[in-house]
Short mmCIF file of C-alpha atoms and ligand atoms in Angstrom, two decimals:
data_model
loop_
_atom_site.label_atom_id
_atom_site.label_comp_id
_atom_site.label_asym_id
_atom_site.label_seq_id
_atom_site.Cartn_x
_atom_site.Cartn_y
_atom_site.Cartn_z
CA UNK A 103 -22.54 17.85 29.21
CA UNK A 104 -25.45 16.15 27.51
CA UNK A 105 -25.75 12.41 28.21
CA UNK A 106 -23.68 10.41 25.76
CA UNK A 107 -25.59 8.57 23.03
CA UNK A 108 -24.95 4.84 23.21
CA UNK A 109 -22.61 3.61 20.46
CA UNK A 110 -25.23 1.06 19.40
CA UNK A 111 -27.80 3.83 18.94
CA UNK A 112 -25.34 5.91 16.89
CA UNK A 113 -24.54 2.94 14.66
CA UNK A 114 -28.24 2.19 14.20
CA UNK A 115 -28.83 5.75 12.95
CA UNK A 116 -25.75 5.61 10.72
CA UNK A 117 -27.18 2.43 9.17
CA UNK A 118 -30.76 3.70 8.89
CA UNK A 119 -32.07 4.18 5.37
CA UNK A 120 -35.76 4.54 6.14
CA UNK A 121 -36.93 8.10 5.34
CA UNK A 122 -39.83 7.83 7.79
CA UNK A 123 -37.57 6.85 10.70
CA UNK A 124 -35.02 9.49 9.70
CA UNK A 125 -37.74 12.14 10.08
CA UNK A 126 -37.56 11.34 13.81
CA UNK A 127 -33.77 11.96 13.84
CA UNK A 128 -34.15 15.27 11.98
CA UNK A 129 -36.81 16.33 14.48
CA UNK A 130 -34.71 15.38 17.54
CA UNK A 131 -31.67 17.23 16.15
CA UNK A 132 -33.71 20.31 15.23
CA UNK A 133 -35.32 20.45 18.66
CA UNK A 134 -31.95 20.07 20.38
CA UNK A 135 -30.52 22.82 18.15
CA UNK A 136 -33.40 25.17 19.05
CA UNK A 137 -33.12 24.39 22.77
CA UNK A 138 -29.34 24.63 23.07
CA UNK A 139 -28.19 27.29 20.57
CA UNK A 140 -31.45 28.98 19.56
CA UNK A 141 -32.99 29.88 16.22
CA UNK A 142 -30.44 32.45 15.04
CA UNK A 143 -28.17 31.41 12.21
CA UNK A 144 -24.71 32.92 12.57
CA UNK A 145 -23.26 34.14 9.28
CA UNK A 146 -19.49 33.91 8.88
CA UNK A 147 -18.04 35.64 5.82
CA UNK A 148 -15.67 33.18 4.13
CA UNK A 149 -12.65 34.53 2.26
CA UNK A 150 -10.51 32.00 0.40
CA UNK A 151 -7.26 33.95 0.65
CA UNK A 152 -4.94 31.61 -1.28
CA UNK A 153 -5.26 28.43 -3.33
CA UNK A 154 -1.53 27.71 -3.17
CA UNK A 155 -0.95 24.45 -1.35
CA UNK A 156 2.19 22.50 -0.54
CA UNK A 157 0.28 19.32 0.33
CA UNK A 158 -0.63 16.30 -1.75
CA UNK A 159 -4.00 15.39 -0.23
CA UNK A 160 -5.43 12.83 -2.61
CA UNK A 161 -9.01 14.15 -2.29
CA UNK A 162 -8.51 17.87 -2.69
CA UNK A 163 -8.73 19.84 -5.94
CA UNK A 164 -6.24 22.51 -4.81
CA UNK A 165 -3.54 20.03 -3.78
CA UNK A 166 -0.03 20.67 -5.17
CA UNK A 167 -0.56 17.64 -7.40
CA UNK A 168 -3.09 19.62 -9.48
CA UNK A 169 -0.38 21.18 -11.65
CA UNK A 170 -2.76 22.68 -14.22
CA UNK A 171 -4.62 24.82 -11.66
CA UNK A 172 -3.93 28.55 -11.86
CA UNK A 173 -2.84 29.76 -8.44
CA UNK A 174 -3.67 33.02 -6.64
CA UNK A 175 -3.02 34.73 -3.35
CA UNK A 176 -5.08 37.76 -2.27
CA UNK A 177 -3.27 40.94 -1.28
CA UNK A 178 -3.68 42.49 2.14
CA UNK A 179 -5.81 45.25 0.57
CA UNK A 180 -8.09 42.74 -1.16
CA UNK A 181 -8.60 40.87 2.13
CA UNK A 182 -9.27 44.10 4.03
CA UNK A 183 -11.92 45.03 1.42
CA UNK A 184 -13.59 41.64 2.05
CA UNK A 185 -13.49 42.28 5.81
CA UNK A 186 -15.16 45.68 5.36
CA UNK A 187 -17.83 44.03 3.24
CA UNK A 188 -18.44 41.36 5.93
CA UNK A 189 -18.90 44.19 8.41
CA UNK A 190 -21.25 46.07 6.04
CA UNK A 191 -23.35 42.92 5.56
CA UNK A 192 -23.70 42.73 9.35
CA UNK A 193 -21.70 39.52 9.83
CA UNK A 194 -19.95 39.02 13.15
CA UNK A 195 -17.09 36.87 11.88
CA UNK A 196 -14.68 36.63 8.99
CA UNK A 197 -13.12 33.27 8.15
CA UNK A 198 -9.76 33.33 6.35
CA UNK A 199 -9.17 30.01 4.62
CA UNK A 200 -6.34 28.81 2.36
CA UNK A 201 -4.44 25.82 1.15
CA UNK A 202 -1.29 25.10 3.14
CA UNK A 203 0.61 28.02 1.69
CA UNK A 204 4.15 28.54 3.05
CA UNK A 205 4.18 32.05 1.57
CA UNK A 206 1.50 33.06 4.07
CA UNK A 207 4.25 34.14 6.39
CA UNK A 208 3.39 34.06 10.09
CA UNK A 209 4.18 37.75 10.69
CA UNK A 210 2.14 38.79 7.63
CA UNK A 211 -0.85 36.80 8.90
CA UNK A 212 -0.40 38.23 12.42
CA UNK A 213 -0.41 41.80 11.07
CA UNK A 214 -3.46 41.03 8.92
CA UNK A 215 -5.36 39.65 11.93
CA UNK A 216 -4.41 42.76 13.95
CA UNK A 217 -5.56 45.07 11.13
CA UNK A 218 -8.92 43.28 10.70
CA UNK A 219 -9.59 43.33 14.44
CA UNK A 220 -8.52 46.98 14.73
CA UNK A 221 -10.56 48.16 11.75
CA UNK A 222 -13.73 46.09 11.92
CA UNK A 223 -13.83 44.41 15.34
CA UNK A 224 -14.97 41.22 13.61
CA UNK A 225 -14.22 37.86 15.17
CA UNK A 226 -11.46 36.24 13.09
CA UNK A 227 -11.43 32.55 12.29
CA UNK A 228 -8.33 31.09 10.65
CA UNK A 229 -8.25 27.91 8.58
CA UNK A 230 -4.75 27.75 7.17
CA UNK A 231 -3.95 24.06 7.64
CA UNK A 232 -1.29 22.43 9.81
CA UNK A 233 0.78 25.30 11.17
CA UNK A 234 3.47 25.31 13.88
CA UNK A 235 2.46 25.92 17.52
CA UNK A 236 4.54 29.12 17.70
CA UNK A 237 2.71 30.57 14.66
CA UNK A 238 -0.65 29.59 16.12
CA UNK A 239 0.36 31.25 19.41
CA UNK A 240 1.44 34.44 17.62
CA UNK A 241 -1.88 34.71 15.73
CA UNK A 242 -3.83 34.08 18.89
CA UNK A 243 -1.85 36.81 20.67
CA UNK A 244 -2.73 39.23 17.84
CA UNK A 245 -6.42 38.55 18.34
CA UNK A 246 -7.40 35.53 16.20
CA UNK A 247 -10.45 34.05 17.90
CA UNK A 248 -10.97 30.66 16.26
CA UNK A 249 -9.07 28.02 14.32
CA UNK A 250 -10.57 25.39 12.03
CA UNK A 251 -8.73 22.18 11.17
CA UNK A 252 -10.76 19.14 10.21
CA UNK A 253 -9.26 15.82 11.26
CA UNK A 254 -11.18 14.44 8.22
CA UNK A 255 -11.39 10.92 9.67
CA UNK A 256 -10.29 9.42 13.00
CA UNK A 257 -9.20 6.26 11.12
CA UNK A 258 -5.45 6.87 11.23
CA UNK A 259 -4.67 4.37 8.45
CA UNK A 260 -7.21 5.98 6.11
CA UNK A 261 -6.02 9.49 7.01
CA UNK A 262 -2.40 8.53 6.21
CA UNK A 263 -3.51 7.16 2.82
CA UNK A 264 -5.42 10.29 1.77
CA UNK A 265 -3.05 12.78 3.39
CA UNK A 266 0.50 11.76 2.48
CA UNK A 267 3.23 13.18 4.72
CA UNK A 268 5.00 16.32 3.69
CA UNK A 269 8.74 17.10 3.45
CA UNK A 270 9.73 13.68 4.90
CA UNK A 271 7.82 14.46 8.10
CA UNK A 272 5.62 11.92 9.83
CA UNK A 273 1.89 12.15 9.09
CA UNK A 274 0.65 15.09 11.17
CA UNK A 275 -1.23 14.11 14.29
CA UNK A 276 -4.10 16.53 13.70
CA UNK A 277 -5.82 15.39 16.86
CA UNK A 278 -2.78 16.38 18.97
CA UNK A 279 -2.60 19.67 17.05
CA UNK A 280 -6.26 20.35 17.83
CA UNK A 281 -5.50 19.89 21.54
CA UNK A 282 -2.66 22.45 21.19
CA UNK A 283 -5.02 24.86 19.41
CA UNK A 284 -7.54 24.49 22.22
CA UNK A 285 -4.84 24.99 24.89
CA UNK A 286 -3.82 28.25 23.17
CA UNK A 287 -7.33 29.56 23.89
CA UNK A 288 -8.82 29.39 20.41
CA UNK A 289 -12.41 28.38 19.88
CA UNK A 290 -11.54 25.16 18.14
CA UNK A 291 -13.24 23.72 15.09
CA UNK A 292 -12.78 20.40 13.38
CA UNK A 293 -14.82 17.97 11.36
CA UNK A 294 -14.86 15.28 8.74
CA UNK A 295 -15.70 14.39 5.18
CA UNK A 296 -18.42 11.75 4.93
CA UNK A 297 -18.14 8.91 2.43
CA UNK A 298 -14.40 8.87 1.76
CA UNK A 299 -13.71 5.56 -0.05
CA UNK A 300 -12.57 3.18 2.70
CA UNK A 301 -14.46 5.01 5.49
CA UNK A 302 -16.81 2.81 7.49
CA UNK A 303 -19.88 3.79 9.44
CA UNK A 304 -18.14 2.33 12.52
CA UNK A 305 -15.27 4.78 12.02
CA UNK A 306 -17.77 7.66 11.74
CA UNK A 307 -19.20 6.54 15.11
CA UNK A 308 -15.65 6.98 16.49
CA UNK A 309 -15.40 10.41 14.82
CA UNK A 310 -18.56 11.46 16.67
CA UNK A 311 -17.11 10.24 19.99
CA UNK A 312 -13.94 12.22 19.23
CA UNK A 313 -15.94 15.44 18.55
CA UNK A 314 -17.25 15.09 22.06
CA UNK A 315 -13.96 14.09 23.65
CA UNK A 316 -12.21 17.12 22.10
CA UNK A 317 -15.10 19.30 23.33
CA UNK A 318 -15.13 21.03 19.94
CA UNK A 319 -16.60 24.50 19.67
CA UNK A 320 -17.31 24.13 15.93
CA UNK A 321 -17.95 21.00 13.87
CA UNK A 322 -17.92 21.04 10.06
CA UNK A 323 -19.34 18.01 8.26
CA UNK A 324 -19.68 17.64 4.51
CA UNK A 325 -19.97 14.84 1.99
CA UNK A 326 -16.80 13.79 0.16
CA UNK A 327 -17.16 14.91 -3.48
CA UNK A 328 -14.86 13.25 -6.00
CA UNK A 329 -12.71 15.64 -8.06
CA UNK A 330 -11.49 14.20 -11.38
CA UNK A 331 -8.19 16.12 -11.11
CA UNK A 332 -7.26 14.34 -7.86
CA UNK A 333 -5.73 10.91 -7.34
CA UNK A 334 -8.68 9.68 -5.28
CA UNK A 335 -11.17 11.10 -7.77
CA UNK A 336 -9.36 9.59 -10.75
CA UNK A 337 -8.33 6.21 -9.42
CA UNK A 338 -10.84 5.70 -6.62
CA UNK A 339 -9.94 3.41 -3.72
CA UNK A 340 -11.39 0.17 -2.42
CA UNK A 341 -14.66 0.67 -0.58
CA UNK A 342 -14.87 -0.61 2.98
CA UNK A 343 -17.29 -3.44 2.12
CA UNK A 344 -20.84 -3.43 3.37
CA UNK A 345 -20.06 -0.90 6.10
CA UNK A 346 -18.71 1.71 3.62
CA UNK A 347 -20.34 5.07 4.39
CA UNK A 348 -21.96 6.49 1.26
CA UNK A 349 -20.99 10.00 0.16
CA UNK A 350 -24.61 11.14 0.03
CA UNK A 351 -26.54 14.10 1.30
CA UNK A 352 -28.60 11.82 3.53
CA UNK A 353 -25.52 10.28 5.15
CA UNK A 354 -23.93 13.71 5.71
CA UNK A 355 -27.19 14.93 7.29
CA UNK A 356 -27.33 11.90 9.60
CA UNK A 357 -23.83 12.81 10.82
CA UNK A 358 -24.79 16.50 11.26
CA UNK A 359 -27.86 15.46 13.29
CA UNK A 360 -25.85 13.05 15.47
CA UNK A 361 -23.14 15.70 15.99
CA UNK A 362 -25.85 18.06 17.31
CA UNK A 363 -27.09 15.38 19.71
CA UNK A 364 -23.55 14.45 20.81
CA UNK A 365 -22.29 18.06 21.14
CA UNK A 366 -25.43 20.14 21.70
CA UNK A 367 -23.71 23.49 22.27
CA UNK A 368 -21.33 23.38 19.31
CA UNK A 369 -21.63 25.74 16.36
CA UNK A 370 -22.34 23.51 13.37
CA UNK A 371 -22.33 24.93 9.82
CA UNK A 372 -24.58 23.81 7.03
CA UNK A 373 -21.63 23.30 4.69
CA UNK A 374 -20.99 24.34 1.11
CA UNK A 375 -20.46 20.67 0.23
CA UNK A 376 -24.05 19.93 1.31
CA UNK A 377 -25.26 22.86 -0.81
CA UNK A 378 -23.21 21.45 -3.69
CA UNK A 379 -24.64 17.93 -3.76
CA UNK A 380 -28.19 19.25 -3.37
CA UNK A 381 -28.21 22.73 -4.87
CA UNK A 382 -31.96 23.22 -4.28
CA UNK A 383 -32.27 22.12 -0.66
CA UNK A 384 -28.89 21.06 0.78
CA UNK A 385 -28.27 24.23 2.78
CA UNK A 386 -31.82 24.28 4.21
CA UNK A 387 -31.66 20.56 5.02
CA UNK A 388 -28.47 21.14 7.03
CA UNK A 389 -30.14 23.99 8.94
CA UNK A 390 -33.23 21.92 9.80
CA UNK A 391 -31.23 18.82 10.79
CA UNK A 392 -28.95 20.31 13.46
CA UNK A 393 -26.88 23.12 11.89
CA UNK A 394 -26.94 26.74 13.11
CA UNK A 395 -24.21 28.47 11.06
CA UNK A 396 -23.70 29.40 7.38
CA UNK A 397 -20.61 30.69 5.67
CA UNK A 398 -21.52 32.99 2.77
CA UNK A 399 -18.62 33.29 0.35
CA UNK A 400 -16.99 36.74 0.16
CA UNK A 401 -14.06 35.73 -2.07
CA UNK A 402 -13.82 38.17 -5.02
CA UNK A 403 -15.54 36.62 -8.08
CA UNK A 404 -12.40 36.44 -10.25
CA UNK A 405 -10.70 34.09 -7.75
CA UNK A 406 -13.65 31.97 -6.61
CA UNK A 407 -13.64 29.44 -9.41
CA UNK A 408 -9.94 28.77 -8.70
CA UNK A 409 -10.67 27.58 -5.17
CA UNK A 410 -12.20 24.45 -6.63
CA UNK A 411 -11.67 21.88 -3.90
CA UNK A 412 -14.36 19.78 -5.60
CA UNK A 413 -16.25 20.28 -8.87
CA UNK A 414 -19.41 22.38 -9.07
CA UNK A 415 -18.73 24.00 -5.67
CA UNK A 416 -21.84 25.97 -4.68
CA UNK A 417 -21.46 29.72 -5.17
CA UNK A 418 -18.30 29.47 -7.26
CA UNK A 419 -19.83 31.61 -10.02
CA UNK A 420 -21.49 34.38 -8.00
CA UNK A 421 -20.57 37.64 -6.29
CA UNK A 422 -20.48 38.35 -2.53
CA UNK A 423 -23.84 40.12 -2.96
CA UNK A 424 -25.30 36.98 -4.58
CA UNK A 425 -24.05 34.80 -1.71
CA UNK A 426 -25.43 37.25 0.85
CA UNK A 427 -28.84 37.50 -0.85
CA UNK A 428 -29.19 33.76 -1.33
CA UNK A 429 -28.29 33.14 2.32
CA UNK A 430 -30.90 35.66 3.54
CA UNK A 431 -33.51 34.07 1.25
CA UNK A 432 -32.78 30.64 2.70
CA UNK A 433 -33.11 32.00 6.25
CA UNK A 434 -36.33 33.87 5.41
CA UNK A 435 -37.88 30.71 3.92
CA UNK A 436 -37.05 28.83 7.13
CA UNK A 437 -38.23 31.66 9.39
CA UNK A 438 -34.82 31.78 11.07
CA UNK A 439 -33.19 35.14 11.93
CA UNK A 440 -29.57 35.97 11.15
CA UNK A 441 -27.46 36.09 14.33
CA UNK A 442 -25.98 39.35 15.59
CA UNK A 443 -22.44 39.73 16.91
CA UNK A 444 -19.64 37.18 16.84
CA UNK A 445 -21.84 34.18 17.72
CA UNK A 446 -19.21 32.39 19.77
CA UNK A 447 -19.80 29.07 21.45
CA UNK A 448 -22.48 29.12 24.11
CA UNK A 449 -21.91 27.17 27.27
CA UNK A 450 -24.73 25.87 29.45
N1 SAM B 132 -5.71 23.71 4.00
C1 SAM B 132 -6.64 23.78 5.08
C2 SAM B 132 -6.91 22.41 5.66
O1 SAM B 132 -6.54 21.41 5.06
O2 SAM B 132 -7.50 22.38 6.76
C3 SAM B 132 -7.96 24.45 4.72
C4 SAM B 132 -8.42 24.31 3.31
S1 SAM B 132 -9.07 22.69 2.91
C5 SAM B 132 -9.33 22.89 1.19
C6 SAM B 132 -10.71 22.80 3.62
C7 SAM B 132 -11.52 21.52 3.66
O3 SAM B 132 -11.98 21.21 2.36
C8 SAM B 132 -10.83 20.27 4.10
O4 SAM B 132 -10.75 20.19 5.51
C9 SAM B 132 -11.69 19.16 3.50
O5 SAM B 132 -12.54 18.55 4.47
C10 SAM B 132 -12.51 19.88 2.45
N2 SAM B 132 -12.36 19.21 1.13
C11 SAM B 132 -11.25 19.16 0.37
N3 SAM B 132 -11.47 18.38 -0.72
C12 SAM B 132 -12.74 17.91 -0.61
C13 SAM B 132 -13.55 17.04 -1.41
N4 SAM B 132 -13.08 16.48 -2.54
N5 SAM B 132 -14.80 16.79 -1.01
C14 SAM B 132 -15.29 17.36 0.12
N6 SAM B 132 -14.58 18.17 0.93
C15 SAM B 132 -13.31 18.45 0.56
#
């Protein structure tokens, strides 16, 4: 493992607002990225398979509370067509993401995973929310390779406020669930939103320590983007005083860069949220400040705009071909090759 960054050093970077000094952080993160995971950018085809959600997360535009949102669920055939397209584009991985949709029955998902693996051989990443250990075990047994579940913030009080419990259950302990996911043999991904009202820089320093403690294989970091149809977007919440983390591109990039230094071998995407708050340069900034993965959107165009977790989501108007082309243009401009094969976690 790489030597741990001192907490004081992490906090100093999280509090740094000097563009000249930040150049040094970007450079350190980029060099560490090149040394530890190489120049290739792994492309994971993202398919948003359902926007149904039983949860009431106060930040998320597809939460059950958004009653006016038209809901969809892709059929097995539609998802298989996306998988074939991912294969044709030369991607090594397909990511199936959804709201927490109880109709995505565990056996149906297991059969889908088996069909995708059998037909395309792609690595399969699932991101279907908080699911029961026996379902997670079944999907793993049918060949699912990776599972993504962001813990969003390690501040348990803040998490409970933005992620109200469901069906009279206690607030899910996502950190314990991530340990279960890891024990089942998945490559395990998690991450946070940056700049949630009430989130301090000190709590982000703890998030970074937790990334390392959980030995995450994938770390997704994006700025929080207020959605006017959500409770948090509409009503806001008290900021955490002077130590409140801003929901800016710069702050999200600082966290990406520190995640690379803390967890040098992890796969770190340059997220859609970064590309949303800076449509011209967000994706490239992520890739030159520690990230080594992108997730071009393969969701069929008629459904994309309905997976509106925040407003103005990058790519929500285009086609899979548009997403693919724009991703290759970004990589060409940076002189970075697209990765071949599944692009799993490297270990030193
Ligand atoms: N239901 C699954 C889950 O909760 O893990 C996967 C889908 S969820 C929409 C995917 C991610 O979107 C969340 O982990 C969260 O970090 C991000 N997200 C949701 N609302 C957001 C917002 N307003 N701003 C930024 N990211 C947001």
